[in-house]
mmCIF file of C-alpha atoms in Angstrom:
data_model
loop_
_atom_site.group_PDB
_atom_site.id
_atom_site.type_symbol
_atom_site.label_atom_id
_atom_site.label_comp_id
_atom_site.label_asym_id
_atom_site.label_seq_id
_atom_site.Cartn_x
_atom_site.Cartn_y
_atom_site.Cartn_z
ATOM 1 C CA MET U 229 33.850 -49.763 63.887
ATOM 2 C CA PRO U 230 32.817 -50.854 67.380
ATOM 3 C CA SER U 231 34.608 -49.706 70.659
ATOM 4 C CA ARG U 232 37.334 -51.320 71.871
ATOM 5 C CA SER U 233 35.006 -53.568 74.389
ATOM 6 C CA ASP U 234 33.014 -54.695 70.974
ATOM 7 C CA ARG U 235 33.340 -57.523 69.049
ATOM 8 C CA PRO U 236 35.077 -56.601 65.835
ATOM 9 C CA SER U 237 34.404 -58.105 62.281
ATOM 10 C CA PRO U 238 36.263 -60.955 61.109
ATOM 11 C CA LEU U 239 38.597 -58.959 59.067
ATOM 12 C CA ALA U 240 39.126 -56.466 61.236
ATOM 13 C CA LEU U 241 40.348 -58.923 64.013
ATOM 14 C CA VAL U 242 43.030 -60.757 61.117
ATOM 15 C CA LEU U 243 43.692 -57.420 60.063
ATOM 16 C CA LEU U 244 45.080 -56.265 64.000
ATOM 17 C CA VAL U 245 46.824 -60.187 63.811
ATOM 18 C CA LEU U 246 48.567 -59.498 60.651
ATOM 19 C CA LEU U 247 49.992 -56.105 62.340
ATOM 20 C CA ALA U 248 50.868 -57.915 65.485
ATOM 21 C CA GLU U 249 53.360 -59.838 63.211
ATOM 22 C CA ALA U 250 54.915 -57.088 61.712
ATOM 23 C CA PRO U 251 53.775 -53.425 60.190
ATOM 24 C CA MET U 252 52.831 -53.755 56.600
ATOM 25 C CA HIS U 253 50.615 -51.874 53.729
ATOM 26 C CA PRO U 254 47.195 -53.269 52.977
ATOM 27 C CA TYR U 255 47.906 -54.307 49.643
ATOM 28 C CA ARG U 256 50.199 -57.165 51.673
ATOM 29 C CA MET U 257 47.910 -57.793 54.340
ATOM 30 C CA ARG U 258 45.533 -58.698 51.705
ATOM 31 C CA GLU U 259 48.051 -61.075 50.175
ATOM 32 C CA LEU U 260 48.697 -62.891 53.309
ATOM 33 C CA LEU U 261 45.516 -63.333 54.638
ATOM 34 C CA LEU U 262 44.867 -65.073 50.921
ATOM 35 C CA GLU U 263 48.228 -67.374 51.145
ATOM 36 C CA ARG U 264 46.899 -68.573 54.476
ATOM 37 C CA GLY U 265 43.624 -69.386 53.359
ATOM 38 C CA LYS U 266 42.510 -66.766 56.218
ATOM 39 C CA ASP U 267 39.806 -65.680 53.588
ATOM 40 C CA ARG U 268 37.330 -68.826 54.567
ATOM 41 C CA VAL U 269 37.038 -66.823 58.362
ATOM 42 C CA ALA U 270 37.235 -63.093 57.249
ATOM 43 C CA ASN U 271 35.670 -61.587 53.885
ATOM 44 C CA VAL U 272 38.310 -60.072 51.802
ATOM 45 C CA ALA U 273 37.223 -61.024 48.362
ATOM 46 C CA GLN U 274 36.929 -57.115 47.817
ATOM 47 C CA ARG U 275 39.832 -55.403 48.270
ATOM 48 C CA ASN U 276 38.208 -52.320 49.170
ATOM 49 C CA SER U 277 36.973 -53.718 52.199
ATOM 50 C CA VAL U 278 40.551 -54.560 53.797
ATOM 51 C CA TYR U 279 41.207 -50.831 52.956
ATOM 52 C CA GLN U 280 38.137 -49.492 54.506
ATOM 53 C CA THR U 281 38.368 -51.355 57.660
ATOM 54 C CA ILE U 282 42.338 -50.253 57.849
ATOM 55 C CA GLU U 283 40.728 -46.575 57.561
ATOM 56 C CA ARG U 284 38.449 -47.272 60.582
ATOM 57 C CA LEU U 285 41.451 -48.893 62.766
ATOM 58 C CA ASP U 286 43.270 -45.713 62.625
ATOM 59 C CA ARG U 287 40.575 -43.580 63.155
ATOM 60 C CA VAL U 288 39.546 -45.663 66.237
ATOM 61 C CA GLY U 289 44.208 -45.498 67.217
ATOM 62 C CA LEU U 290 44.034 -48.935 67.296
ATOM 63 C CA ILE U 291 46.580 -48.685 63.875
ATOM 64 C CA ARG U 292 48.845 -45.531 63.003
ATOM 65 C CA VAL U 293 50.340 -45.080 59.716
ATOM 66 C CA ARG U 294 54.328 -45.998 60.597
ATOM 67 C CA GLU U 295 56.119 -44.665 57.101
ATOM 68 C CA THR U 296 54.746 -43.108 53.994
ATOM 69 C CA ALA U 297 55.823 -44.642 50.346
ATOM 70 C CA ARG U 298 55.852 -43.772 46.863
ATOM 71 C CA ASP U 299 57.656 -45.547 43.950
ATOM 72 C CA GLU U 300 58.050 -43.170 40.923
ATOM 73 C CA GLY U 301 54.850 -43.567 38.900
ATOM 74 C CA ARG U 302 53.074 -45.769 41.695
ATOM 75 C CA PRO U 303 49.915 -44.665 44.370
ATOM 76 C CA GLU U 304 51.586 -43.994 47.673
ATOM 77 C CA LYS U 305 51.987 -46.312 50.238
ATOM 78 C CA ARG U 306 51.107 -46.457 53.527
ATOM 79 C CA VAL U 307 52.824 -48.811 55.868
ATOM 80 C CA TYR U 308 50.250 -49.510 59.160
ATOM 81 C CA GLU U 309 51.453 -50.736 62.670
ATOM 82 C CA LEU U 310 49.828 -51.782 65.400
ATOM 83 C CA THR U 311 49.542 -48.917 68.555
ATOM 84 C CA ASP U 312 49.497 -50.019 71.928
ATOM 85 C CA GLU U 313 45.678 -49.803 72.207
ATOM 86 C CA GLY U 314 45.970 -51.924 69.374
ATOM 87 C CA ARG U 315 47.613 -54.436 70.983
ATOM 88 C CA HIS U 316 45.561 -54.134 74.360
ATOM 89 C CA THR U 317 41.983 -55.013 72.041
ATOM 90 C CA LEU U 318 43.015 -57.530 70.376
ATOM 91 C CA GLY U 319 44.161 -59.412 73.497
ATOM 92 C CA GLU U 320 40.764 -58.542 74.470
ATOM 93 C CA TRP U 321 38.986 -58.991 71.253
ATOM 94 C CA LEU U 322 40.605 -62.022 70.874
ATOM 95 C CA THR U 323 39.735 -63.557 74.516
ATOM 96 C CA SER U 324 36.027 -62.621 74.177
ATOM 97 C CA MET U 325 35.301 -64.232 71.481
ATOM 98 C CA LEU U 326 37.107 -67.530 72.326
ATOM 99 C CA SER U 327 35.390 -67.659 75.661
ATOM 100 C CA THR U 328 31.835 -66.316 74.668
ATOM 101 C CA PRO U 329 29.642 -67.752 71.712
ATOM 102 C CA ALA U 330 28.070 -64.864 69.843
ATOM 103 C CA ARG U 331 24.389 -64.656 68.617
ATOM 104 C CA GLU U 332 25.388 -64.782 65.190
ATOM 105 C CA PHE U 333 22.393 -65.214 62.315
ATOM 106 C CA PRO U 334 23.464 -67.906 59.518
ATOM 107 C CA GLU U 335 21.250 -67.663 56.511
ATOM 108 C CA PHE U 336 20.775 -71.470 56.949
ATOM 109 C CA PRO U 337 19.098 -71.948 60.321
ATOM 110 C CA ALA U 338 16.898 -69.085 58.088
ATOM 111 C CA ALA U 339 15.686 -70.805 55.278
ATOM 112 C CA LEU U 340 15.419 -74.276 57.408
ATOM 113 C CA ALA U 341 12.539 -72.302 59.484
ATOM 114 C CA SER U 342 10.809 -71.194 56.216
ATOM 115 C CA VAL U 343 10.948 -74.724 54.281
ATOM 116 C CA LEU U 344 7.110 -75.040 54.448
ATOM 117 C CA VAL U 345 6.640 -72.680 52.261
ATOM 118 C CA LEU U 346 8.153 -75.419 49.780
ATOM 119 C CA GLY U 347 7.362 -79.232 48.987
ATOM 120 C CA ALA U 348 8.495 -82.063 51.241
ATOM 121 C CA ALA U 349 10.413 -83.428 48.185
ATOM 122 C CA GLU U 350 11.793 -80.080 46.856
ATOM 123 C CA VAL U 351 13.232 -79.710 50.345
ATOM 124 C CA ALA U 352 15.170 -82.993 50.328
ATOM 125 C CA ALA U 353 16.604 -82.751 47.248
ATOM 126 C CA ALA U 354 18.075 -79.238 48.200
ATOM 127 C CA LEU U 355 19.333 -80.746 51.662
ATOM 128 C CA ARG U 356 21.149 -83.579 49.778
ATOM 129 C CA GLN U 357 22.469 -81.236 47.426
ATOM 130 C CA ARG U 358 23.817 -79.135 50.300
ATOM 131 C CA ALA U 359 25.365 -82.178 52.145
ATOM 132 C CA ASP U 360 27.092 -83.534 48.955
ATOM 133 C CA THR U 361 28.157 -80.006 48.184
ATOM 134 C CA LEU U 362 29.680 -79.553 51.505
ATOM 135 C CA GLU U 363 31.023 -83.128 51.598
ATOM 136 C CA HIS U 364 32.754 -82.315 48.291
ATOM 137 C CA GLU U 365 34.311 -79.080 49.677
ATOM 138 C CA LEU U 366 35.694 -80.674 53.184
ATOM 139 C CA ASP U 367 37.067 -83.643 51.238
ATOM 140 C CA ALA U 368 39.129 -81.038 48.779
ATOM 141 C CA THR U 369 40.017 -78.876 52.055
ATOM 142 C CA SER U 370 41.208 -81.616 53.711
ATOM 143 C CA ALA U 371 43.421 -82.950 51.172
ATOM 144 C CA VAL U 372 44.906 -78.970 50.303
ATOM 145 C CA LEU U 373 45.812 -79.379 53.886
ATOM 146 C CA ALA U 374 47.280 -82.517 54.122
ATOM 147 C CA THR U 375 49.575 -81.178 51.191
ATOM 148 C CA LEU U 376 51.023 -78.385 52.872
ATOM 149 C CA GLY U 377 52.111 -79.521 56.207
ATOM 150 C CA LEU U 378 51.569 -76.740 58.194
ATOM 151 C CA PRO U 379 51.555 -77.020 62.091
ATOM 152 C CA ARG U 380 48.040 -77.641 63.272
ATOM 153 C CA ILE U 381 48.120 -74.315 65.562
ATOM 154 C CA VAL U 382 47.641 -72.099 62.281
ATOM 155 C CA THR U 383 45.172 -74.256 61.148
ATOM 156 C CA LEU U 384 42.668 -74.196 64.157
ATOM 157 C CA GLU U 385 39.818 -72.675 62.125
ATOM 158 C CA GLU U 386 40.188 -75.386 59.377
ATOM 159 C CA GLU U 387 39.790 -78.267 62.105
ATOM 160 C CA TYR U 388 36.903 -76.103 63.556
ATOM 161 C CA ALA U 389 35.159 -75.522 60.126
ATOM 162 C CA GLN U 390 36.228 -79.745 59.551
ATOM 163 C CA ALA U 391 34.943 -81.023 62.692
ATOM 164 C CA VAL U 392 31.235 -78.735 62.417
ATOM 165 C CA GLY U 393 31.164 -78.959 58.354
ATOM 166 C CA ARG U 394 31.350 -83.204 59.140
ATOM 167 C CA ALA U 395 28.542 -82.501 61.653
ATOM 168 C CA GLU U 396 26.385 -81.022 59.590
ATOM 169 C CA VAL U 397 26.745 -83.633 56.407
ATOM 170 C CA ALA U 398 25.915 -86.395 59.291
ATOM 171 C CA TRP U 399 22.671 -84.021 59.854
ATOM 172 C CA LEU U 400 21.743 -83.348 56.811
ATOM 173 C CA ARG U 401 22.228 -87.366 55.886
ATOM 174 C CA ARG U 402 20.028 -88.119 58.589
ATOM 175 C CA VAL U 403 16.860 -85.558 57.740
ATOM 176 C CA VAL U 404 17.262 -86.712 54.752
ATOM 177 C CA ALA U 405 16.721 -90.227 54.783
ATOM 178 C CA ASP U 406 13.676 -89.003 57.172
ATOM 179 C CA PHE U 407 12.160 -87.354 54.403
ATOM 180 C CA ASP U 408 12.586 -90.386 51.992
ATOM 181 C CA SER U 409 11.233 -92.813 54.588
ATOM 182 C CA GLY U 410 7.857 -90.237 55.557
ATOM 183 C CA GLU U 411 9.050 -90.028 58.991
ATOM 184 C CA LEU U 412 9.587 -86.183 58.155
ATOM 185 C CA GLY U 413 7.184 -84.220 56.125
ATOM 186 C CA TRP U 414 3.979 -82.310 56.737
ATOM 187 C CA SER U 415 0.495 -81.841 54.905
ATOM 188 C CA GLU U 416 -2.079 -78.941 54.033
ATOM 189 C CA GLU U 417 -4.219 -79.832 57.012
ATOM 190 C CA MET U 418 -1.235 -79.607 59.422
ATOM 191 C CA LEU U 419 -0.182 -76.069 57.942
ATOM 192 C CA ARG U 420 -3.488 -74.779 58.248
ATOM 193 C CA ALA U 421 -4.113 -75.768 61.694
ATOM 194 C CA MET U 422 -0.973 -74.412 62.523
ATOM 195 C CA ALA U 423 -2.336 -70.734 60.646
ATOM 196 C CA ALA U 424 -5.461 -71.321 63.117
ATOM 197 C CA GLY U 425 -3.192 -71.623 66.233
ATOM 198 C CA ASN U 426 -4.302 -75.488 66.825
#
């Protein structure tokens, strides 16, 4: 777990936010994240990752066990709450994350930086498929959100994802068009010249 001033993992952040709402046990936290669609901003696919993150937050003093309960025939259930230090740290983390861009290393830019090992037609086809898939996902998510009628403040992350996603689709369509027109491409001679430092 990072120090108080470091950026947290998205999962640590959303767990602290849930505990700022009310004390609860890890299973309930995961349920709420899934119900609220926050699994699009934090990886909660593996239940164990929630429990491991809770343990780390507890170890560094940002949360603590409020109570432990055991129903007959069921495993022990720990209810966690945010500590004063956790509340302060959460505020620092949120302010920092909202105000300061982070240097992140997503896989798509790495793939774009490596396209020269494929043929131009392969790259164009893959980018076309990405644009189609992304557009379909954005449309589906937008339709679901429209039916929920949630206040805008609780869907700002999805509004952001929609804006970024729609901009990416538009960019992908322009790049594919440039491949299709022949404006964008490369040759073996160009690759040899680049390798030779020319």
